[in-house]
Short mmCIF file of C-alpha atoms in Angstrom, two decimals:
data_model
loop_
_atom_site.label_atom_id
_atom_site.label_comp_id
_atom_site.label_asym_id
_atom_site.label_seq_id
_atom_site.Cartn_x
_atom_site.Cartn_y
_atom_site.Cartn_z
CA MET A 1 179.43 83.49 147.02
CA LYS A 2 177.77 86.87 146.86
CA LYS A 3 179.11 87.18 143.24
CA GLY A 4 177.52 83.86 142.37
CA LYS A 5 174.25 84.89 143.77
CA ILE A 6 174.30 88.05 141.79
CA ILE A 7 175.18 86.12 138.43
CA LEU A 8 172.29 83.47 139.33
CA SER A 9 169.83 86.29 139.80
CA ALA A 10 170.81 87.84 136.55
CA ILE A 11 170.22 84.60 134.70
CA CYS A 12 166.78 84.06 136.31
CA LEU A 13 165.69 87.70 135.56
CA LEU A 14 166.87 87.31 131.85
CA ALA A 15 164.89 84.02 131.75
CA VAL A 16 161.77 85.58 133.25
CA GLY A 17 162.29 88.58 130.90
CA THR A 18 162.13 86.16 127.87
CA ALA A 19 159.12 84.55 129.19
CA THR A 20 157.41 87.77 129.71
CA VAL A 21 158.19 88.92 126.21
CA GLN A 22 156.85 85.64 124.86
CA ALA A 23 153.70 86.04 127.06
CA GLN A 24 153.20 89.54 125.60
CA GLN A 25 153.27 88.25 122.16
CA THR A 26 150.44 85.58 122.83
CA ARG A 27 148.27 87.36 125.28
CA HIS A 28 145.68 88.04 122.65
CA GLU A 29 142.20 86.47 122.42
CA ILE A 30 139.98 86.25 119.45
CA THR A 31 136.29 85.09 119.96
CA PHE A 32 133.51 84.12 117.69
CA GLY A 33 129.94 83.74 118.95
CA GLY A 34 126.48 85.15 119.40
CA GLY A 35 123.57 85.55 121.52
CA GLY A 36 119.81 85.76 121.60
CA GLY A 37 116.78 86.92 123.80
CA ILE A 38 114.81 90.16 124.25
CA SER A 39 116.19 92.44 121.49
CA SER A 40 113.72 95.42 121.25
CA LEU A 41 113.22 98.77 119.89
CA GLU A 42 112.17 100.41 123.39
CA TYR A 43 109.68 103.28 123.66
CA LYS A 44 106.49 104.44 125.48
CA LEU A 45 103.20 105.23 123.97
CA SER A 46 100.94 107.88 124.88
CA GLU A 47 98.08 105.93 123.31
CA GLY A 48 97.83 102.23 122.77
CA SER A 49 100.47 99.67 123.83
CA HIS A 50 104.11 98.46 123.01
CA THR A 51 105.42 94.90 122.90
CA MET A 52 109.10 94.28 123.24
CA GLY A 53 110.50 92.01 120.42
CA TRP A 54 112.79 88.96 120.38
CA GLY A 55 116.03 89.01 118.40
CA GLY A 56 119.73 88.24 118.67
CA ASN A 57 123.32 89.00 117.55
CA PHE A 58 126.46 87.39 116.22
CA GLY A 59 130.07 88.67 115.69
CA ALA A 60 133.80 88.49 116.40
CA GLY A 61 135.76 90.01 119.10
CA TYR A 62 139.30 90.68 120.24
CA THR A 63 140.58 91.01 123.88
CA PHE A 64 144.01 92.18 124.98
CA PHE A 65 144.91 90.78 128.46
CA PHE A 66 147.39 93.30 130.13
CA HIS A 67 147.15 91.16 133.23
CA PRO A 68 146.13 87.59 133.81
CA GLN A 69 142.82 88.84 135.23
CA TRP A 70 142.22 92.03 133.24
CA GLY A 71 141.71 92.73 129.57
CA VAL A 72 140.26 95.33 127.30
CA GLY A 73 138.42 94.28 124.12
CA THR A 74 136.51 95.50 121.14
CA GLY A 75 135.04 93.83 117.98
CA VAL A 76 132.06 93.82 115.64
CA GLU A 77 128.61 92.53 116.14
CA MET A 78 125.47 92.29 113.93
CA ALA A 79 122.45 92.86 115.94
CA PHE A 80 118.56 92.59 115.17
CA TYR A 81 115.89 94.52 117.06
CA ASN A 82 112.19 94.17 116.94
CA ALA A 83 109.06 95.63 118.31
CA LYS A 84 105.29 96.09 117.92
CA ALA A 85 102.81 98.77 118.64
CA LYS A 86 98.96 98.46 118.90
CA LEU A 87 96.35 101.20 118.68
CA PRO A 88 93.00 99.73 119.00
CA GLN A 89 90.95 102.87 118.25
CA LYS A 90 91.96 106.43 117.97
CA SER A 91 90.60 109.79 116.58
CA SER A 92 92.57 112.75 115.43
CA GLN A 93 91.75 116.34 114.12
CA GLN A 94 93.59 118.66 111.94
CA SER A 95 92.55 122.13 110.94
CA GLY A 96 93.38 124.55 108.07
CA PHE A 97 92.17 122.66 105.13
CA THR A 98 90.00 124.03 102.28
CA ASP A 99 88.27 121.74 99.79
CA GLU A 100 88.30 122.43 95.91
CA PHE A 101 85.01 124.58 96.22
CA GLY A 102 86.74 126.86 98.83
CA ASP A 103 85.04 125.64 101.83
CA SER A 104 87.28 125.24 105.00
CA PHE A 105 86.92 122.10 106.97
CA ILE A 106 88.64 120.14 109.76
CA LEU A 107 90.11 116.89 108.86
CA LEU A 108 88.97 113.77 110.93
CA SER A 109 91.02 110.67 111.01
CA ASP A 110 89.65 107.47 112.71
CA PHE A 111 92.04 104.52 113.18
CA ASN A 112 90.74 101.07 113.90
CA ASN A 113 92.80 98.18 115.31
CA TYR A 114 96.03 99.55 113.88
CA GLU A 115 99.12 97.36 114.49
CA GLU A 116 102.54 98.29 113.51
CA LYS A 117 105.74 96.03 113.56
CA GLN A 118 109.08 97.67 113.54
CA ARG A 119 112.55 96.24 113.00
CA ALA A 120 116.08 97.35 112.85
CA THR A 121 119.66 96.01 112.14
CA TYR A 122 122.59 97.59 113.75
CA LEU A 123 126.36 97.01 113.50
CA ASN A 124 127.57 97.31 117.02
CA ILE A 125 131.15 98.19 117.90
CA PRO A 126 131.78 97.36 121.74
CA LEU A 127 134.62 98.75 123.96
CA MET A 128 134.81 96.62 127.04
CA VAL A 129 136.85 95.92 129.99
CA GLN A 130 136.95 92.33 131.13
CA PHE A 131 137.61 90.71 134.47
CA GLN A 132 138.33 86.88 135.19
CA THR A 133 139.34 84.78 138.08
CA THR A 134 142.44 82.64 137.89
CA ALA A 135 140.81 79.06 138.30
CA LYS A 136 140.92 76.78 135.45
CA HIS A 137 137.23 77.40 134.87
CA LYS A 138 136.71 81.03 135.49
CA PHE A 139 134.03 83.57 136.39
CA TYR A 140 134.19 86.48 134.02
CA ALA A 141 132.50 89.86 133.80
CA ALA A 142 132.77 92.57 131.31
CA ALA A 143 131.34 96.13 131.17
CA GLY A 144 131.51 99.09 128.86
CA VAL A 145 129.81 100.87 125.98
CA LYS A 146 128.54 99.95 122.31
CA PHE A 147 128.21 102.20 119.49
CA GLY A 148 125.59 101.06 117.17
CA ILE A 149 125.58 102.04 113.50
CA PRO A 150 122.13 101.59 111.71
CA LEU A 151 122.27 99.40 108.67
CA SER A 152 118.40 99.23 108.12
CA GLY A 153 115.13 100.22 109.66
CA LYS A 154 111.60 99.04 108.65
CA TYR A 155 108.11 99.25 109.74
CA GLU A 156 104.83 97.74 108.67
CA GLY A 157 101.41 98.75 109.53
CA GLU A 158 98.14 96.86 109.27
CA GLY A 159 94.52 97.99 110.11
CA SER A 160 92.01 100.34 108.68
CA TYR A 161 91.21 104.01 108.91
CA ASP A 162 88.60 106.48 108.04
CA ILE A 163 89.09 109.90 106.55
CA SER A 164 86.21 112.59 106.78
CA GLY A 165 85.74 116.15 106.92
CA TYR A 166 83.92 118.24 109.42
CA TYR A 167 82.45 121.55 108.15
CA PRO A 168 81.54 123.57 111.33
CA GLN A 169 80.25 126.47 109.19
CA TYR A 170 77.16 124.23 108.22
CA SER A 171 76.53 123.06 111.84
CA GLY A 172 73.87 124.41 114.21
CA PRO A 173 74.31 124.72 118.02
CA ASN A 174 73.24 121.03 118.59
CA SER A 175 74.29 119.25 115.49
CA GLN A 176 77.25 118.39 113.35
CA PHE A 177 77.56 118.09 109.55
CA ILE A 178 80.41 115.52 108.70
CA VAL A 179 81.22 114.46 105.30
CA GLY A 180 82.73 110.94 104.55
CA PRO A 181 82.12 107.64 106.11
CA ARG A 182 79.56 108.94 108.51
CA GLY A 183 77.69 111.07 105.93
CA GLU A 184 77.28 111.72 102.29
CA GLU A 185 80.05 110.45 99.96
CA TYR A 186 82.60 112.99 98.89
CA PRO A 187 85.58 110.98 97.53
CA ILE A 188 87.32 113.69 95.55
CA GLU A 189 88.74 114.97 98.89
CA GLY A 190 89.93 111.59 99.86
CA PHE A 191 87.06 111.01 102.25
CA GLY A 192 86.45 107.33 102.85
CA SER A 193 87.46 104.18 104.46
CA TYR A 194 90.97 102.64 103.80
CA GLN A 195 93.21 99.67 104.55
CA TYR A 196 96.97 100.13 105.31
CA GLN A 197 99.11 98.90 102.66
CA GLY A 198 100.77 96.22 104.89
CA THR A 199 104.11 96.67 103.03
CA ALA A 200 107.46 97.42 104.68
CA GLN A 201 108.61 101.14 104.51
CA ASP A 202 111.74 102.57 105.57
CA LEU A 203 112.43 103.73 109.19
CA SER A 204 114.94 106.45 109.60
CA LEU A 205 117.46 105.83 112.55
CA LYS A 206 120.49 107.40 114.15
CA LEU A 207 123.69 106.15 115.72
CA ALA A 208 123.06 104.32 119.15
CA ILE A 209 124.96 104.56 122.21
CA MET A 210 124.45 101.84 124.87
CA ALA A 211 125.87 100.75 128.07
CA SER A 212 126.67 97.09 128.02
CA VAL A 213 127.31 94.43 130.81
CA GLU A 214 128.07 90.61 130.45
CA ALA A 215 128.99 87.88 133.00
CA GLY A 216 129.13 84.07 133.19
CA VAL A 217 131.57 81.27 133.03
CA LYS A 218 134.68 80.88 130.84
CA TRP A 219 135.40 77.09 130.43
CA GLN A 220 138.93 76.25 129.67
CA LEU A 221 138.89 73.54 127.08
CA SER A 222 142.66 73.37 126.34
CA ASP A 223 145.67 75.76 126.70
CA ARG A 224 144.48 77.71 123.76
CA TRP A 225 140.69 77.14 123.54
CA ALA A 226 137.94 78.30 125.88
CA LEU A 227 134.24 78.44 125.86
CA TYR A 228 132.21 81.41 127.09
CA THR A 229 128.63 80.99 128.34
CA GLY A 230 126.94 83.97 130.01
CA LEU A 231 124.14 86.55 130.25
CA TYR A 232 124.23 90.00 128.48
CA PHE A 233 122.30 93.30 128.82
CA ASP A 234 122.54 96.28 126.63
CA TYR A 235 120.55 99.62 127.19
CA GLY A 236 120.54 102.46 124.85
CA PHE A 237 121.18 106.22 126.19
CA ASN A 238 120.22 108.14 123.25
CA ASP A 239 116.96 108.69 121.08
CA ILE A 240 117.79 106.91 117.77
CA TYR A 241 114.77 108.19 115.82
CA ASP A 242 116.03 110.48 113.05
CA GLY A 243 113.37 112.96 112.10
CA ASP A 244 110.55 115.26 113.65
CA ARG A 245 107.44 113.60 115.37
CA ASP A 246 104.88 116.12 113.98
CA LYS A 247 103.55 114.14 111.12
CA GLN A 248 100.03 112.54 111.25
CA LEU A 249 99.76 108.74 111.13
CA VAL A 250 98.32 109.40 107.75
CA SER A 251 99.68 112.60 105.98
CA TYR A 252 96.71 114.28 104.11
CA ASN A 253 97.71 116.87 101.38
CA ASN A 254 94.79 118.11 99.31
CA ASP A 255 97.05 120.76 97.63
CA VAL A 256 98.46 117.84 95.55
CA ARG A 257 96.18 115.69 93.56
CA GLU A 258 96.77 112.72 91.37
CA SER A 259 94.07 111.74 88.82
CA GLY A 260 91.90 114.05 90.53
CA TYR A 261 92.17 112.78 94.05
CA VAL A 262 94.23 114.09 96.94
CA GLU A 263 97.66 112.71 98.01
CA MET A 264 97.84 110.74 101.25
CA SER A 265 100.68 108.66 102.68
CA GLN A 266 101.14 106.39 105.79
CA ASN A 267 103.77 107.18 108.39
CA SER A 268 105.15 105.21 111.41
CA ILE A 269 103.69 105.61 114.67
CA LEU A 270 107.18 106.35 116.08
CA GLY A 271 107.21 109.68 114.04
CA SER A 272 103.64 110.56 114.16
CA SER A 273 101.42 112.89 116.54
CA TYR A 274 97.66 113.39 117.00
CA SER A 275 95.45 116.11 118.15
CA ASN A 276 92.17 115.92 120.06
CA ASP A 277 91.05 119.49 119.47
CA GLY A 278 92.71 120.34 116.12
CA VAL A 279 95.32 122.60 117.80
CA THR A 280 97.48 120.84 120.44
CA GLN A 281 99.66 118.11 119.02
CA THR A 282 100.80 115.08 121.22
CA THR A 283 103.22 112.56 119.96
CA TYR A 284 102.37 108.77 120.08
CA ALA A 285 105.94 107.79 121.15
CA ASP A 286 108.50 109.35 123.28
CA LYS A 287 112.36 108.67 123.04
CA LEU A 288 113.29 105.69 120.92
CA ASN A 289 116.22 103.62 122.05
CA LEU A 290 117.57 100.09 122.15
CA MET A 291 117.45 97.48 124.67
CA ALA A 292 118.66 93.74 124.57
CA ALA A 293 119.07 91.04 127.16
CA GLY A 294 119.67 87.25 126.91
CA LEU A 295 122.04 84.42 126.60
CA LYS A 296 125.47 84.65 124.79
CA VAL A 297 127.84 81.81 123.86
CA LYS A 298 131.32 82.41 122.49
CA ILE A 299 134.35 80.33 121.52
CA SER A 300 137.86 81.69 121.98
CA PHE A 301 141.36 81.00 121.02
CA GLY A 302 144.70 82.27 122.38
CA ALA A 303 144.59 83.62 125.91
CA GLY A 304 144.33 80.27 127.63
CA LYS A 305 147.94 79.05 126.58
CA MET A 306 149.49 82.38 127.57
CA ILE A 307 148.18 82.25 131.05
CA ALA A 308 149.01 78.50 131.47
CA GLU A 309 152.65 78.87 130.28
CA ARG A 310 153.19 81.95 132.43
CA GLN A 311 151.87 80.29 135.65
CA LYS A 312 153.94 77.17 134.88
CA LYS A 313 157.18 79.06 134.42
CA GLU A 314 156.66 81.12 137.54
CA ALA A 315 155.96 77.95 139.52
CA GLU A 316 159.37 76.53 138.26
CA LEU A 317 161.46 79.59 139.45
CA GLY A 318 162.90 79.75 142.95
CA PRO A 319 161.72 82.07 145.61
CA GLU A 320 164.76 84.28 145.00
CA ALA A 321 163.88 84.64 141.27
CA GLN A 322 160.34 85.02 142.07
CA ALA A 323 161.20 88.05 144.23
CA ILE A 324 163.12 89.50 141.40
CA VAL A 325 160.13 89.13 139.02
CA GLU A 326 157.90 90.75 141.66
CA ALA A 327 160.25 93.66 141.90
CA ALA A 328 160.54 94.00 138.17
CA ASN A 329 156.75 93.97 137.87
CA LYS A 330 156.53 96.63 140.70
CA ALA A 331 158.93 98.80 138.82
CA SER A 332 156.92 98.35 135.51
CA GLN A 333 153.75 99.43 137.51
CA ALA A 334 155.38 102.34 138.92
CA ALA A 335 156.54 103.36 135.50
CA ASP A 336 152.85 102.98 134.12
CA LYS A 337 151.68 105.15 137.06
CA ALA A 338 154.23 107.78 136.38
CA ALA A 339 153.22 107.81 132.81
CA GLN A 340 149.55 108.11 133.64
CA ALA A 341 150.28 111.08 136.11
CA ALA A 342 152.13 112.76 133.14
CA GLU A 343 149.04 112.13 131.00
CA ALA A 344 146.80 113.58 133.63
CA GLN A 345 148.97 116.76 134.07
CA LYS A 346 148.75 117.29 130.43
CA ALA A 347 145.00 116.73 130.32
CA ALA A 348 144.75 119.23 133.32
CA ALA A 349 146.75 121.97 131.54
CA GLU A 350 144.65 121.50 128.38
CA ALA A 351 141.50 121.62 130.54
CA ALA A 352 142.78 124.86 132.17
CA GLN A 353 143.41 126.41 128.67
CA LYS A 354 139.98 125.55 127.50
CA ALA A 355 138.37 126.96 130.61
CA ALA A 356 140.38 130.27 129.98
CA GLU A 357 139.06 130.25 126.56
CA ALA A 358 135.65 129.73 127.52
CA GLN A 359 135.75 132.53 130.02
CA ILE A 360 137.03 134.96 127.44
CA ALA A 361 134.10 133.68 125.12
CA ALA A 362 131.55 134.27 127.83
CA ALA A 363 132.84 137.79 128.48
CA LYS A 364 132.63 138.68 124.75
CA ALA A 365 129.07 137.17 124.64
CA ALA A 366 128.09 139.25 127.86
CA VAL A 367 129.31 142.31 126.13
CA GLU A 368 127.23 141.63 122.90
CA GLU A 369 124.23 140.88 125.12
CA ALA A 370 124.51 144.07 126.92
CA LYS A 371 124.70 145.92 123.51
CA GLN A 372 121.59 144.12 122.35
CA LYS A 373 119.65 145.08 125.52
CA GLN A 374 120.81 148.59 125.12
CA VAL A 375 119.38 148.54 121.53
CA GLU A 376 116.11 146.83 122.70
CA SER A 377 115.71 149.36 125.43
CA ASN A 378 115.26 152.19 122.77
CA ILE A 379 112.29 150.41 121.10
CA ALA A 380 108.88 151.82 122.37
CA PRO A 381 107.19 149.31 124.78
CA GLU A 382 103.91 149.90 122.87
CA LYS A 383 105.14 147.96 119.97
CA THR A 384 105.54 144.69 121.96
CA LYS A 385 102.33 145.06 124.16
CA VAL A 386 99.35 142.65 123.73
CA TYR A 387 95.96 144.09 123.93
CA THR A 388 92.91 141.82 125.04
CA GLY A 389 89.16 142.20 125.52
CA VAL A 390 86.12 140.01 126.15
CA ILE A 391 82.90 139.90 124.38
CA ASP A 392 80.42 138.03 126.65
CA ASN A 393 76.82 137.72 127.92
CA TYR A 394 75.73 135.53 124.96
CA ALA A 395 72.25 133.89 125.31
CA THR A 396 72.14 130.16 125.50
CA GLY A 397 72.79 128.74 121.94
CA THR A 398 73.31 132.11 120.21
CA PHE A 399 76.17 133.69 118.28
CA THR A 400 74.44 136.43 116.30
CA PRO A 401 73.51 139.30 116.05
CA LEU A 402 76.03 141.05 118.26
CA THR A 403 74.59 143.33 120.97
CA ALA A 404 75.50 147.04 121.29
CA GLU A 405 77.49 146.23 124.26
CA GLN A 406 79.47 143.52 122.35
CA LYS A 407 79.86 145.77 119.38
CA ALA A 408 81.44 148.39 121.56
CA VAL A 409 84.09 145.98 122.74
CA ALA A 410 84.86 144.96 119.23
CA ASP A 411 84.90 148.55 118.04
CA SER A 412 87.54 149.40 120.51
CA LYS A 413 89.90 146.70 118.98
CA ILE A 414 89.05 147.72 115.46
CA GLU A 415 90.13 151.19 116.10
CA LEU A 416 93.41 149.96 117.44
CA LEU A 417 93.83 147.68 114.36
CA LYS A 418 93.15 150.56 112.09
CA LYS A 419 96.01 152.71 113.87
CA GLU A 420 98.63 150.07 114.07
CA ASP A 421 99.84 147.16 111.96
CA ARG A 422 98.77 144.33 114.25
CA LYS A 423 96.78 141.16 114.00
CA VAL A 424 94.04 139.77 116.03
CA MET A 425 92.93 136.19 117.32
CA LEU A 426 89.26 135.50 118.34
CA VAL A 427 88.86 132.71 120.67
CA GLY A 428 85.30 131.37 120.96
CA HIS A 429 83.97 129.77 124.13
CA ALA A 430 80.60 128.15 125.50
CA CYS A 431 79.17 127.12 128.78
CA ASN A 432 78.72 123.46 129.87
CA LEU A 433 75.08 123.34 128.58
CA GLY A 434 74.86 120.82 125.47
CA SER A 435 77.27 118.36 124.19
CA THR A 436 81.09 118.82 123.72
CA ASP A 437 80.89 118.74 119.92
CA ALA A 438 78.05 121.20 119.94
CA ASN A 439 79.74 123.48 122.20
CA TYR A 440 83.09 123.47 119.99
CA SER A 441 80.84 124.34 117.08
CA LEU A 442 79.01 127.21 118.93
CA GLY A 443 82.37 128.58 120.19
CA LEU A 444 83.62 128.63 116.54
CA GLN A 445 80.48 130.35 115.27
CA ARG A 446 80.68 133.09 117.80
CA ALA A 447 84.23 133.85 116.94
CA LYS A 448 83.37 133.73 113.10
CA ALA A 449 80.49 136.22 113.84
CA VAL A 450 82.79 138.67 115.48
CA LYS A 451 85.27 138.28 112.58
CA ALA A 452 82.43 139.07 110.03
CA TYR A 453 81.75 142.28 111.97
CA MET A 454 85.42 143.29 111.92
CA VAL A 455 85.63 142.64 108.28
CA GLU A 456 82.61 144.50 107.67
CA LYS A 457 84.28 147.55 109.64
CA GLY A 458 87.30 147.41 107.21
CA ILE A 459 89.80 145.05 108.89
CA ALA A 460 91.37 142.80 106.26
CA GLU A 461 90.28 139.11 106.72
CA LYS A 462 93.93 137.80 106.61
CA ARG A 463 94.70 139.70 109.79
CA ILE A 464 92.14 137.85 111.71
CA SER A 465 92.27 134.28 112.91
CA VAL A 466 89.47 132.30 114.69
CA VAL A 467 89.85 129.44 117.21
CA SER A 468 87.27 127.45 119.32
CA LYS A 469 87.73 126.22 122.91
CA GLY A 470 84.11 124.90 123.27
CA ASP A 471 83.44 124.52 126.88
CA THR A 472 86.96 123.44 127.96
CA GLU A 473 88.23 126.96 129.31
CA PRO A 474 85.57 128.41 131.49
CA LEU A 475 86.41 131.56 133.39
CA TYR A 476 83.84 130.76 136.28
CA PRO A 477 82.24 127.64 137.60
CA ASN A 478 79.25 126.62 135.57
CA ASP A 479 77.06 126.57 138.68
CA THR A 480 74.81 129.58 137.94
CA GLU A 481 73.18 131.12 135.14
CA ALA A 482 75.28 134.49 135.77
CA ASN A 483 78.39 132.53 135.66
CA ARG A 484 77.43 130.67 132.34
CA LYS A 485 76.63 133.97 130.63
CA LEU A 486 80.14 135.13 131.37
CA ASN A 487 81.62 131.86 130.18
CA ARG A 488 79.77 132.19 126.89
CA ARG A 489 82.24 134.79 125.29
CA VAL A 490 84.75 135.52 122.61
CA ASP A 491 88.22 136.46 123.79
CA VAL A 492 89.77 139.27 121.57
CA ILE A 493 93.62 139.25 121.47
CA VAL A 494 95.48 141.90 119.44
CA TYR A 495 99.09 141.43 119.02
#
């Protein structure tokens, strides 16, 4: 009797083993489908507003179910993303330009009702883990990552802009001289009013890495066919803009002329910056990433029959055979865990080796750093020292002539410049009396007057740079005339 039970158990185990092999050959699911909803190029603007766009995706997928409730999947997916940026009105300054007559000027760019649409197409490759319940119509949830390969990127700008030049050397303390739309015409330098081209231009993008989740209901249509309906959400981790963000919204290059006129080109707001003072640059957009959320529908083939057949065969087995099957499954799971433990030990050994190599590299770097510090310690500290001085006590609205006290401060720095190969920066300031523009001009004129004095005393012009801070950086509160006299100054920085 005992021998008969053993033979029966062996037959049952062989039958179950055959069924398991058959199930392993059919536990593959292929899906086709798509989705739609919010599908946007996501970013924040320092100026203006950003509107998310609508889009969608379609593609094919493959899932391997290593358990009736668990599977891993991948595939390919074509996805479309859109967004829009608006900039109602913005002005920007750029310094360092010289016109064809040798006069330096500050470039002023005024943008009016600028609107830019961006669109991108990505080929996404998902790596997902899926869970599903065992009912006929199943709840499912999947999570993982997607890697997006950029196929195309475009932007299209609309609106108008004015290009003009500000010549501070022709300004008085309380006035401006502006050439362009707000003054006399001077078109050979590109000054004037323009409209954006309104044509699509290329947008440079990089590989995208996204977290992805999806959940819904898997409707079992037959043993082989199923319909997925659910919601999905994708969010990108990395900045996908490929390039620097130091361009102006309109690039101006009067070193290059075509038919007598300067070269100008239009750039995307995603890669542009602006300046309110002609010195500090602020980017319009921060990190650019992908974001999508919406409804997804897929049709699948394959996995439904595998699960149904397996459940049917297990139901037909007796309790004793089911116990044997369960024991075999546990043995298989134990073997899988042992293999995973071996892989973990191998990974730990490799990590230990890498850590040892990193320690050796760190030790070598420390030795090199010590050698470098020893070399630097032999350099005379005077070579790296920065010398400063302040020329102040200007009368209201004046910048020349320099007083004897002011010349004495300048002479002390001129003597240093003659002895050592250094450069000097002159930073002009004003008190709070008058308009912001007038004070900016006045600060610049004070710095230029000191520069002229230094050049007269034999300092090469190329060693001197001038900047104006206007009334933006007072040393003392502008509440008394004594304090205002101290704020009306030129900072002298020798470096």
